Amino acid sequence: MNGLNPKRSAAFLLAFAAAGLASGTLLGLTLKAAQDLSGHRVYRLLLNADYVPVLKQFRLTEVTEFVIHLFISAALCLILGWIWQKRADRRMPSTASMIGVTALIGGVVGLLLYPTTLLSAGGTPPIDSLPAWAWWLAAHLLYGAASGLLLRAVLLAQRPRRRM
């Protein structure tokens, strides 16, 4: 965030986090709809935290679990936004590259997280459920693409305006 004053820099960091809240909400709603339509418990897997040592001590509501998911999404987009910003300081990445690379990152995150179903106390899809894997991966690719598009919008908004 070269050349931005601290208040403006903080505003863009908040905008990156807000992009994560928006794309995280999209991911949650997509997986909830997929679960409702297909019966594969992919939304339950998204919210599942019963394998996290500190969290498993508490009986968490769906809303609390969703807020935890949104916090993680906001943190991820804050980090990705900062990385994209550093790249944009040299040369602004194209919309296609931001969407494509960030979608790929979303897909990798999805691939890495699905096996946590093995750590669950129950209620999540089986590890060998190909339809659940497909829903999960498709939703995470969509999440990544949406994150890339929103982060691109933030980067474009921070560019200095040209005077006519």
CSV table of N, CA and C in Angstrom, one decimal:
chain,number,residue,atom,x,y,z
A,1,MET,N,0.8,-1.2,0.0
A,1,MET,CA,0.0,0.0,0.0
A,1,MET,C,0.9,1.2,0.0
A,2,ASN,N,1.8,1.2,-0.9
A,2,ASN,CA,2.7,2.3,-1.1
A,2,ASN,C,2.0,3.6,-1.3
A,3,GLY,N,2.5,4.6,-0.6
A,3,GLY,CA,1.9,6.0,-0.9
A,3,GLY,C,0.6,6.2,-0.3
A,4,LEU,N,0.0,5.3,0.4
A,4,LEU,CA,-1.3,5.5,1.1
A,4,LEU,C,-1.1,6.0,2.5
A,5,ASN,N,-1.9,6.9,2.9
A,5,ASN,CA,-1.8,7.3,4.4
A,5,ASN,C,-2.3,6.2,5.2
A,6,PRO,N,-2.0,6.2,6.5
A,6,PRO,CA,-2.4,5.1,7.4
A,6,PRO,C,-3.9,4.9,7.4
A,7,LYS,N,-4.7,5.9,7.5
A,7,LYS,CA,-6.1,5.8,7.5
A,7,LYS,C,-6.6,5.1,6.2
A,8,ARG,N,-6.1,5.5,5.1
A,8,ARG,CA,-6.5,5.0,3.8
A,8,ARG,C,-6.1,3.5,3.7
A,9,SER,N,-4.9,3.2,4.2
A,9,SER,CA,-4.4,1.8,4.2
A,9,SER,C,-5.3,0.9,5.1
A,10,ALA,N,-5.7,1.4,6.2
A,10,ALA,CA,-6.6,0.7,7.1
A,10,ALA,C,-7.9,0.5,6.4
A,11,ALA,N,-8.4,1.5,5.7
A,11,ALA,CA,-9.7,1.3,5.0
A,11,ALA,C,-9.6,0.2,4.0
A,12,PHE,N,-8.5,0.1,3.3
A,12,PHE,CA,-8.4,-1.0,2.3
A,12,PHE,C,-8.2,-2.3,2.9
A,13,LEU,N,-7.5,-2.4,4.0
A,13,LEU,CA,-7.4,-3.7,4.7
A,13,LEU,C,-8.8,-4.1,5.2
A,14,LEU,N,-9.6,-3.2,5.7
A,14,LEU,CA,-11.0,-3.5,6.0
A,14,LEU,C,-11.8,-3.9,4.8
A,15,ALA,N,-11.5,-3.3,3.7
A,15,ALA,CA,-12.2,-3.7,2.4
A,15,ALA,C,-11.9,-5.1,2.0
A,16,PHE,N,-10.6,-5.5,2.2
A,16,PHE,CA,-10.2,-6.8,1.9
A,16,PHE,C,-10.9,-7.8,2.8
A,17,ALA,N,-11.0,-7.5,4.1
A,17,ALA,CA,-11.7,-8.3,5.0
A,17,ALA,C,-13.2,-8.4,4.7
A,18,ALA,N,-13.8,-7.3,4.3
A,18,ALA,CA,-15.2,-7.2,3.9
A,18,ALA,C,-15.4,-8.1,2.6
A,19,ALA,N,-14.5,-8.2,1.7
A,19,ALA,CA,-14.6,-9.1,0.6
A,19,ALA,C,-14.6,-10.5,1.1
A,20,GLY,N,-13.9,-10.8,2.1
A,20,GLY,CA,-13.9,-12.2,2.7
A,20,GLY,C,-15.3,-12.5,3.3
A,21,LEU,N,-15.9,-11.5,4.0
A,21,LEU,CA,-17.2,-11.7,4.6
A,21,LEU,C,-18.2,-12.0,3.5
A,22,ALA,N,-18.1,-11.2,2.4
A,22,ALA,CA,-19.1,-11.4,1.3
A,22,ALA,C,-18.9,-12.8,0.6
A,23,SER,N,-17.7,-13.1,0.3
A,23,SER,CA,-17.4,-14.4,-0.4
A,23,SER,C,-17.6,-15.5,0.5
A,24,GLY,N,-17.3,-15.4,1.8
A,24,GLY,CA,-17.6,-16.4,2.8
A,24,GLY,C,-19.1,-16.7,2.9
A,25,THR,N,-19.9,-15.6,2.9
A,25,THR,CA,-21.3,-15.7,2.9
A,25,THR,C,-21.8,-16.5,1.7
A,26,LEU,N,-21.3,-16.1,0.5
A,26,LEU,CA,-21.6,-16.9,-0.7
A,26,LEU,C,-21.3,-18.3,-0.6
A,27,LEU,N,-20.1,-18.7,0.0
A,27,LEU,CA,-19.8,-20.1,0.1
A,27,LEU,C,-20.7,-20.8,1.1
A,28,GLY,N,-21.1,-20.1,2.2
A,28,GLY,CA,-22.0,-20.7,3.1
A,28,GLY,C,-23.4,-21.0,2.5
A,29,LEU,N,-23.9,-20.0,1.8
A,29,LEU,CA,-25.2,-20.1,1.2
A,29,LEU,C,-25.2,-21.2,0.1
A,30,THR,N,-24.1,-21.2,-0.6
A,30,THR,CA,-24.0,-22.2,-1.7
A,30,THR,C,-24.0,-23.6,-1.1
A,31,LEU,N,-23.2,-23.9,-0.1
A,31,LEU,CA,-23.1,-25.2,0.5
A,31,LEU,C,-24.4,-25.6,1.2
A,32,LYS,N,-25.1,-24.6,1.8
A,32,LYS,CA,-26.4,-24.8,2.5
A,32,LYS,C,-27.4,-25.3,1.4
A,33,ALA,N,-27.4,-24.5,0.3
A,33,ALA,CA,-28.4,-24.9,-0.8
A,33,ALA,C,-28.0,-26.3,-1.4
A,34,ALA,N,-26.7,-26.6,-1.5
A,34,ALA,CA,-26.3,-27.9,-2.0
A,34,ALA,C,-26.7,-29.0,-1.1
A,35,GLN,N,-26.6,-28.7,0.2
A,35,GLN,CA,-27.0,-29.7,1.2
A,35,GLN,C,-28.5,-29.9,1.2
A,36,ASP,N,-29.3,-28.8,1.1
A,36,ASP,CA,-30.7,-28.9,1.0
A,36,ASP,C,-31.2,-29.7,-0.2
A,37,LEU,N,-30.5,-29.4,-1.3
A,37,LEU,CA,-30.9,-30.0,-2.6
A,37,LEU,C,-30.5,-31.5,-2.7
A,38,SER,N,-29.3,-31.8,-2.2
A,38,SER,CA,-28.7,-33.1,-2.5
A,38,SER,C,-28.8,-34.1,-1.3
A,39,GLY,N,-28.9,-33.5,-0.1
A,39,GLY,CA,-28.8,-34.3,1.1
A,39,GLY,C,-27.4,-34.6,1.6
A,40,HIS,N,-26.4,-34.2,0.8
A,40,HIS,CA,-25.0,-34.4,1.2
A,40,HIS,C,-24.6,-33.3,2.2
A,41,ARG,N,-24.1,-33.6,3.3
A,41,ARG,CA,-24.0,-32.7,4.5
A,41,ARG,C,-22.7,-31.8,4.4
A,42,VAL,N,-22.6,-31.1,3.2
A,42,VAL,CA,-21.4,-30.3,3.0
A,42,VAL,C,-21.5,-29.0,3.8
A,43,TYR,N,-22.7,-28.5,4.0
A,43,TYR,CA,-22.8,-27.3,4.9
A,43,TYR,C,-22.4,-27.6,6.3
A,44,ARG,N,-22.8,-28.8,6.8
A,44,ARG,CA,-22.4,-29.2,8.1
A,44,ARG,C,-20.9,-29.3,8.2
A,45,LEU,N,-20.3,-29.8,7.2
A,45,LEU,CA,-18.8,-29.9,7.2
A,45,LEU,C,-18.2,-28.5,7.2
A,46,LEU,N,-18.8,-27.6,6.5
A,46,LEU,CA,-18.2,-26.2,6.5
A,46,LEU,C,-18.2,-25.6,7.9
A,47,LEU,N,-19.3,-25.9,8.7
A,47,LEU,CA,-19.4,-25.3,10.0
A,47,LEU,C,-18.8,-26.2,11.1
A,48,ASN,N,-18.5,-27.4,10.8
A,48,ASN,CA,-18.0,-28.3,11.8
A,48,ASN,C,-16.7,-27.8,12.5
A,49,ALA,N,-16.8,-27.8,13.8
A,49,ALA,CA,-15.6,-27.4,14.6
A,49,ALA,C,-15.4,-28.4,15.8
A,50,ASP,N,-16.0,-29.5,15.8
A,50,ASP,CA,-16.0,-30.4,16.9
A,50,ASP,C,-14.6,-31.1,17.1
A,51,TYR,N,-13.7,-30.9,16.1
A,51,TYR,CA,-12.4,-31.5,16.2
A,51,TYR,C,-11.3,-30.5,16.7
A,52,VAL,N,-11.7,-29.3,16.9
A,52,VAL,CA,-10.8,-28.2,17.3
A,52,VAL,C,-10.8,-28.3,18.8
A,53,PRO,N,-9.6,-28.5,19.4
A,53,PRO,CA,-9.5,-28.8,20.9
A,53,PRO,C,-10.3,-27.7,21.7
A,54,VAL,N,-10.1,-26.5,21.5
A,54,VAL,CA,-10.7,-25.4,22.4
A,54,VAL,C,-12.2,-25.4,22.1
A,55,LEU,N,-12.6,-25.5,20.8
A,55,LEU,CA,-14.0,-25.3,20.5
A,55,LEU,C,-14.9,-26.5,20.8
A,56,LYS,N,-14.3,-27.7,20.8
A,56,LYS,CA,-15.1,-28.9,21.1
A,56,LYS,C,-15.6,-28.9,22.5
A,57,GLN,N,-15.1,-28.0,23.4
A,57,GLN,CA,-15.6,-28.0,24.8
A,57,GLN,C,-17.0,-27.3,24.8
A,58,PHE,N,-17.3,-26.5,23.8
A,58,PHE,CA,-18.5,-25.7,23.8
A,58,PHE,C,-19.6,-26.3,22.9
A,59,ARG,N,-20.8,-26.1,23.2
A,59,ARG,CA,-21.9,-26.4,22.3
A,59,ARG,C,-22.2,-25.2,21.5
A,60,LEU,N,-21.8,-25.2,20.3
A,60,LEU,CA,-21.9,-24.0,19.4
A,60,LEU,C,-23.2,-24.0,18.6
A,61,THR,N,-23.8,-22.8,18.5
A,61,THR,CA,-25.0,-22.7,17.6
A,61,THR,C,-24.5,-22.6,16.2
A,62,GLU,N,-25.5,-22.8,15.3
A,62,GLU,CA,-25.2,-22.7,13.9
A,62,GLU,C,-24.7,-21.3,13.6
A,63,VAL,N,-25.3,-20.3,14.2
A,63,VAL,CA,-24.9,-18.9,14.0
A,63,VAL,C,-23.4,-18.7,14.4
A,64,THR,N,-23.1,-19.2,15.6
A,64,THR,CA,-21.7,-19.0,16.1
A,64,THR,C,-20.7,-19.7,15.2
A,65,GLU,N,-21.1,-20.9,14.7
A,65,GLU,CA,-20.2,-21.7,13.8
A,65,GLU,C,-20.0,-20.9,12.5
A,66,PHE,N,-21.1,-20.3,12.0
A,66,PHE,CA,-21.0,-19.5,10.8
A,66,PHE,C,-20.2,-18.3,10.9
A,67,VAL,N,-20.3,-17.6,12.1
A,67,VAL,CA,-19.4,-16.5,12.4
A,67,VAL,C,-18.0,-16.9,12.4
A,68,ILE,N,-17.6,-18.0,13.0
A,68,ILE,CA,-16.3,-18.5,13.0
A,68,ILE,C,-15.8,-18.7,11.5
A,69,HIS,N,-16.7,-19.3,10.7
A,69,HIS,CA,-16.3,-19.5,9.3
A,69,HIS,C,-16.1,-18.1,8.6
A,70,LEU,N,-16.9,-17.1,8.9
A,70,LEU,CA,-16.8,-15.8,8.3
A,70,LEU,C,-15.5,-15.1,8.7
A,71,PHE,N,-15.1,-15.3,10.0
A,71,PHE,CA,-13.9,-14.8,10.5
A,71,PHE,C,-12.7,-15.4,9.7
A,72,ILE,N,-12.7,-16.7,9.5
A,72,ILE,CA,-11.6,-17.3,8.8
A,72,ILE,C,-11.6,-16.8,7.3
A,73,SER,N,-12.7,-16.7,6.7
A,73,SER,CA,-12.8,-16.2,5.3
A,73,SER,C,-12.3,-14.7,5.3
A,74,ALA,N,-12.7,-13.9,6.2
A,74,ALA,CA,-12.2,-12.5,6.2
A,74,ALA,C,-10.7,-12.5,6.4
A,75,ALA,N,-10.1,-13.3,7.3
A,75,ALA,CA,-8.7,-13.4,7.5
A,75,ALA,C,-8.0,-13.8,6.2
A,76,LEU,N,-8.5,-14.8,5.5
A,76,LEU,CA,-7.9,-15.3,4.3
A,76,LEU,C,-7.9,-14.2,3.2
A,77,CYS,N,-9.0,-13.5,3.1
A,77,CYS,CA,-9.1,-12.5,2.1
A,77,CYS,C,-8.2,-11.3,2.4
A,78,LEU,N,-8.1,-11.0,3.7
A,78,LEU,CA,-7.2,-10.0,4.1
A,78,LEU,C,-5.7,-10.3,3.7
A,79,ILE,N,-5.3,-11.5,3.9
A,79,ILE,CA,-4.0,-12.0,3.5
A,79,ILE,C,-3.8,-12.0,2.0
A,80,LEU,N,-4.8,-12.5,1.3
A,80,LEU,CA,-4.8,-12.6,-0.2
A,80,LEU,C,-4.8,-11.1,-0.8
A,81,GLY,N,-5.6,-10.3,-0.2
A,81,GLY,CA,-5.7,-8.9,-0.6
A,81,GLY,C,-4.3,-8.2,-0.5
A,82,TRP,N,-3.7,-8.4,0.7
A,82,TRP,CA,-2.4,-7.8,0.9
A,82,TRP,C,-1.4,-8.3,-0.1
A,83,ILE,N,-1.4,-9.6,-0.4
A,83,ILE,CA,-0.5,-10.2,-1.4
A,83,ILE,C,-0.7,-9.6,-2.8
A,84,TRP,N,-2.0,-9.6,-3.2
A,84,TRP,CA,-2.4,-9.0,-4.5
A,84,TRP,C,-2.0,-7.5,-4.5
A,85,GLN,N,-2.1,-6.8,-3.4
A,85,GLN,CA,-1.7,-5.4,-3.3
A,85,GLN,C,-0.2,-5.2,-3.6
A,86,LYS,N,0.6,-6.1,-3.0
A,86,LYS,CA,2.0,-6.0,-3.2
A,86,LYS,C,2.3,-6.2,-4.7
A,87,ARG,N,1.6,-7.2,-5.3
A,87,ARG,CA,1.8,-7.4,-6.7
A,87,ARG,C,1.4,-6.2,-7.6
A,88,ALA,N,0.3,-5.6,-7.2
A,88,ALA,CA,-0.3,-4.4,-7.9
A,88,ALA,C,0.6,-3.2,-7.8
A,89,ASP,N,1.4,-3.2,-6.7
A,89,ASP,CA,2.4,-2.0,-6.5
A,89,ASP,C,3.4,-2.0,-7.7
A,90,ARG,N,3.7,-3.2,-8.2
A,90,ARG,CA,4.6,-3.3,-9.4
A,90,ARG,C,3.8,-3.2,-10.7
A,91,ARG,N,2.7,-4.0,-10.8
A,91,ARG,CA,1.9,-4.0,-12.0
A,91,ARG,C,0.6,-4.6,-11.6
A,92,MET,N,-0.5,-3.9,-12.0
A,92,MET,CA,-1.8,-4.3,-11.7
A,92,MET,C,-2.1,-5.7,-12.4
A,93,PRO,N,-2.5,-6.7,-11.6
A,93,PRO,CA,-2.9,-8.0,-12.2
A,93,PRO,C,-4.2,-7.9,-13.0
A,94,SER,N,-4.4,-8.7,-14.0
A,94,SER,CA,-5.6,-8.6,-14.8
A,94,SER,C,-6.8,-9.2,-13.9
A,95,THR,N,-8.0,-8.9,-14.3
A,95,THR,CA,-9.1,-9.5,-13.7
A,95,THR,C,-9.1,-11.0,-13.8
A,96,ALA,N,-8.8,-11.5,-15.0
A,96,ALA,CA,-8.8,-12.9,-15.2
A,96,ALA,C,-7.8,-13.6,-14.4
A,97,SER,N,-6.6,-13.0,-14.2
A,97,SER,CA,-5.6,-13.7,-13.4
A,97,SER,C,-6.0,-13.7,-11.9
A,98,MET,N,-6.5,-12.6,-11.5
A,98,MET,CA,-7.0,-12.5,-10.1
A,98,MET,C,-8.1,-13.5,-9.8
A,99,ILE,N,-9.0,-13.6,-10.7
A,99,ILE,CA,-10.1,-14.6,-10.5
A,99,ILE,C,-9.6,-16.0,-10.6
A,100,GLY,N,-8.8,-16.3,-11.6
A,100,GLY,CA,-8.2,-17.6,-11.8
A,100,GLY,C,-7.3,-18.1,-10.7
A,101,VAL,N,-6.4,-17.3,-10.3
A,101,VAL,CA,-5.5,-17.7,-9.2
A,101,VAL,C,-6.2,-17.8,-7.9
A,102,THR,N,-7.0,-16.9,-7.6
A,102,THR,CA,-7.7,-17.0,-6.3
A,102,THR,C,-8.8,-18.1,-6.3
A,103,ALA,N,-9.4,-18.4,-7.4
A,103,ALA,CA,-10.2,-19.6,-7.5
A,103,ALA,C,-9.4,-20.9,-7.3
A,104,LEU,N,-8.2,-20.9,-7.8
A,104,LEU,CA,-7.4,-22.1,-7.6
A,104,LEU,C,-7.0,-22.2,-6.1
A,105,ILE,N,-6.7,-21.1,-5.5
A,105,ILE,CA,-6.4,-21.1,-4.1
A,105,ILE,C,-7.6,-21.6,-3.3
A,106,GLY,N,-8.8,-21.1,-3.7
A,106,GLY,CA,-10.1,-21.6,-3.0
A,106,GLY,C,-10.2,-23.1,-3.2
A,107,GLY,N,-9.9,-23.6,-4.4
A,107,GLY,CA,-10.0,-25.1,-4.6
A,107,GLY,C,-9.0,-25.8,-3.8
A,108,VAL,N,-7.8,-25.3,-3.7
A,108,VAL,CA,-6.8,-26.0,-2.9
A,108,VAL,C,-7.2,-26.0,-1.4
A,109,VAL,N,-7.7,-24.9,-0.9
A,109,VAL,CA,-8.2,-24.8,0.5
A,109,VAL,C,-9.3,-25.9,0.7
A,110,GLY,N,-10.2,-26.0,-0.3
A,110,GLY,CA,-11.3,-27.0,-0.2
A,110,GLY,C,-10.8,-28.4,-0.2
A,111,LEU,N,-9.8,-28.7,-1.0
A,111,LEU,CA,-9.2,-30.0,-1.1
A,111,LEU,C,-8.5,-30.3,0.3
A,112,LEU,N,-7.9,-29.3,0.9
A,112,LEU,CA,-7.2,-29.6,2.1
A,112,LEU,C,-8.1,-29.7,3.3
A,113,LEU,N,-9.3,-29.0,3.2
A,113,LEU,CA,-10.2,-29.1,4.4
A,113,LEU,C,-11.2,-30.2,4.4
A,114,TYR,N,-11.5,-30.8,3.2
A,114,TYR,CA,-12.5,-31.9,3.1
A,114,TYR,C,-12.1,-33.0,4.0
A,115,PRO,N,-10.9,-33.4,4.1
A,115,PRO,CA,-10.5,-34.6,4.9
A,115,PRO,C,-10.7,-34.4,6.4
A,116,THR,N,-11.0,-33.1,6.9
A,116,THR,CA,-11.4,-32.9,8.3
A,116,THR,C,-12.7,-33.7,8.6
A,117,THR,N,-13.4,-34.1,7.6
A,117,THR,CA,-14.6,-35.0,7.9
A,117,THR,C,-14.2,-36.2,8.7
A,118,LEU,N,-12.9,-36.7,8.5
A,118,LEU,CA,-12.5,-37.9,9.3
A,118,LEU,C,-12.3,-37.6,10.8
A,119,LEU,N,-12.1,-36.3,11.1
A,119,LEU,CA,-11.9,-35.9,12.5
A,119,LEU,C,-13.3,-35.6,13.2
A,120,SER,N,-14.3,-35.5,12.4
A,120,SER,CA,-15.6,-35.1,13.0
A,120,SER,C,-16.2,-36.2,13.9
A,121,ALA,N,-17.0,-35.8,14.8
A,121,ALA,CA,-17.7,-36.7,15.7
A,121,ALA,C,-18.9,-37.3,15.0
A,122,GLY,N,-19.3,-36.8,13.9
A,122,GLY,CA,-20.4,-37.3,13.1
A,122,GLY,C,-21.2,-36.1,12.4
A,123,GLY,N,-22.0,-36.5,11.5
A,123,GLY,CA,-22.9,-35.5,10.8
A,123,GLY,C,-22.3,-34.9,9.6
A,124,THR,N,-21.0,-35.3,9.3
A,124,THR,CA,-20.4,-34.7,8.0
A,124,THR,C,-20.4,-35.9,7.0
A,125,PRO,N,-20.1,-35.5,5.7
A,125,PRO,CA,-20.2,-36.5,4.7
A,125,PRO,C,-19.0,-37.5,4.8
A,126,PRO,N,-19.2,-38.7,4.3
A,126,PRO,CA,-18.1,-39.7,4.4
A,126,PRO,C,-17.0,-39.2,3.5
A,127,ILE,N,-15.8,-39.6,3.8
A,127,ILE,CA,-14.6,-39.2,3.0
A,127,ILE,C,-14.7,-39.7,1.6
A,128,ASP,N,-15.4,-40.8,1.3
A,128,ASP,CA,-15.4,-41.4,0.0
A,128,ASP,C,-16.7,-41.0,-0.8
A,129,SER,N,-17.4,-40.0,-0.4
A,129,SER,CA,-18.6,-39.5,-1.1
A,129,SER,C,-18.2,-38.6,-2.2
A,130,LEU,N,-18.1,-39.1,-3.4
A,130,LEU,CA,-17.8,-38.3,-4.6
A,130,LEU,C,-18.7,-37.2,-4.8
A,131,PRO,N,-20.0,-37.3,-4.7
A,131,PRO,CA,-20.9,-36.2,-4.9
A,131,PRO,C,-20.6,-35.1,-3.8
A,132,ALA,N,-20.4,-35.5,-2.6
A,132,ALA,CA,-20.1,-34.4,-1.6
A,132,ALA,C,-18.7,-33.7,-1.9
A,133,TRP,N,-17.8,-34.5,-2.4
A,133,TRP,CA,-16.5,-33.9,-2.8
A,133,TRP,C,-16.8,-32.9,-3.9
A,134,ALA,N,-17.6,-33.3,-4.9
A,134,ALA,CA,-17.9,-32.4,-6.0
A,134,ALA,C,-18.6,-31.1,-5.6
A,135,TRP,N,-19.6,-31.2,-4.7
A,135,TRP,CA,-20.3,-30.0,-4.2
A,135,TRP,C,-19.3,-29.1,-3.5
A,136,TRP,N,-18.5,-29.8,-2.6
A,136,TRP,CA,-17.5,-29.0,-1.8
A,136,TRP,C,-16.5,-28.3,-2.6
A,137,LEU,N,-15.9,-29.0,-3.6
A,137,LEU,CA,-14.9,-28.4,-4.4
A,137,LEU,C,-15.5,-27.3,-5.3
A,138,ALA,N,-16.6,-27.6,-5.9
A,138,ALA,CA,-17.3,-26.5,-6.8
A,138,ALA,C,-17.6,-25.3,-6.0
A,139,ALA,N,-18.1,-25.4,-4.8
A,139,ALA,CA,-18.4,-24.3,-4.0
A,139,ALA,C,-17.1,-23.5,-3.6
A,140,HIS,N,-16.0,-24.2,-3.3
A,140,HIS,CA,-14.8,-23.5,-2.9
A,140,HIS,C,-14.1,-22.9,-4.1
A,141,LEU,N,-14.3,-23.4,-5.3
A,141,LEU,CA,-13.8,-22.7,-6.5
A,141,LEU,C,-14.6,-21.5,-6.8
A,142,LEU,N,-16.0,-21.5,-6.6
A,142,LEU,CA,-16.8,-20.3,-6.7
A,142,LEU,C,-16.4,-19.3,-5.6
A,143,TYR,N,-16.1,-19.8,-4.4
A,143,TYR,CA,-15.7,-18.9,-3.4
A,143,TYR,C,-14.4,-18.1,-3.8
A,144,GLY,N,-13.5,-18.9,-4.3
A,144,GLY,CA,-12.2,-18.3,-4.7
A,144,GLY,C,-12.4,-17.3,-5.8
A,145,ALA,N,-13.2,-17.6,-6.8
A,145,ALA,CA,-13.5,-16.7,-7.9
A,145,ALA,C,-14.1,-15.5,-7.5
A,146,ALA,N,-15.1,-15.6,-6.6
A,146,ALA,CA,-15.8,-14.4,-6.0
A,146,ALA,C,-14.8,-13.6,-5.2
A,147,SER,N,-14.0,-14.2,-4.4
A,147,SER,CA,-13.0,-13.5,-3.6
A,147,SER,C,-12.0,-12.7,-4.6
A,148,GLY,N,-11.6,-13.4,-5.6
A,148,GLY,CA,-10.7,-12.7,-6.6
A,148,GLY,C,-11.3,-11.5,-7.2
A,149,LEU,N,-12.6,-11.6,-7.6
A,149,LEU,CA,-13.3,-10.5,-8.2
A,149,LEU,C,-13.5,-9.3,-7.2
A,150,LEU,N,-13.9,-9.7,-6.0
A,150,LEU,CA,-14.0,-8.6,-5.0
A,150,LEU,C,-12.7,-7.9,-4.6
A,151,LEU,N,-11.7,-8.7,-4.5
A,151,LEU,CA,-10.4,-8.1,-4.2
A,151,LEU,C,-9.9,-7.3,-5.3
A,152,ARG,N,-10.2,-7.7,-6.5
A,152,ARG,CA,-9.8,-6.8,-7.7
A,152,ARG,C,-10.5,-5.5,-7.6
A,153,ALA,N,-11.8,-5.5,-7.3
A,153,ALA,CA,-12.6,-4.3,-7.1
A,153,ALA,C,-12.0,-3.4,-6.1
A,154,VAL,N,-11.5,-3.9,-5.0
A,154,VAL,CA,-10.9,-3.1,-4.0
A,154,VAL,C,-9.6,-2.5,-4.5
A,155,LEU,N,-8.8,-3.3,-5.2
A,155,LEU,CA,-7.5,-2.8,-5.8
A,155,LEU,C,-7.8,-1.6,-6.7
A,156,LEU,N,-8.8,-1.8,-7.6
A,156,LEU,CA,-9.2,-0.7,-8.5
A,156,LEU,C,-9.7,0.5,-7.8
A,157,ALA,N,-10.4,0.3,-6.8
A,157,ALA,CA,-10.9,1.5,-6.0
A,157,ALA,C,-9.8,2.3,-5.4
A,158,GLN,N,-8.7,1.7,-5.1
A,158,GLN,CA,-7.6,2.4,-4.4
A,158,GLN,C,-6.7,3.1,-5.3
A,159,ARG,N,-6.8,2.8,-6.6
A,159,ARG,CA,-5.9,3.5,-7.6
A,159,ARG,C,-6.2,5.0,-7.6
A,160,PRO,N,-5.2,5.8,-7.7
A,160,PRO,CA,-5.4,7.2,-7.8
A,160,PRO,C,-6.2,7.5,-9.1
A,161,ARG,N,-7.1,8.4,-8.9
A,161,ARG,CA,-8.0,8.9,-10.0
A,161,ARG,C,-7.2,9.8,-10.9
A,162,ARG,N,-7.4,9.7,-12.2
A,162,ARG,CA,-6.7,10.6,-13.1
A,162,ARG,C,-7.6,11.8,-13.3
A,163,ARG,N,-6.9,13.0,-13.3
A,163,ARG,CA,-7.7,14.2,-13.5
A,163,ARG,C,-7.8,14.5,-15.0
A,164,MET,N,-8.9,15.0,-15.4
A,164,MET,CA,-9.1,15.3,-16.8
A,164,MET,C,-8.7,16.7,-17.2
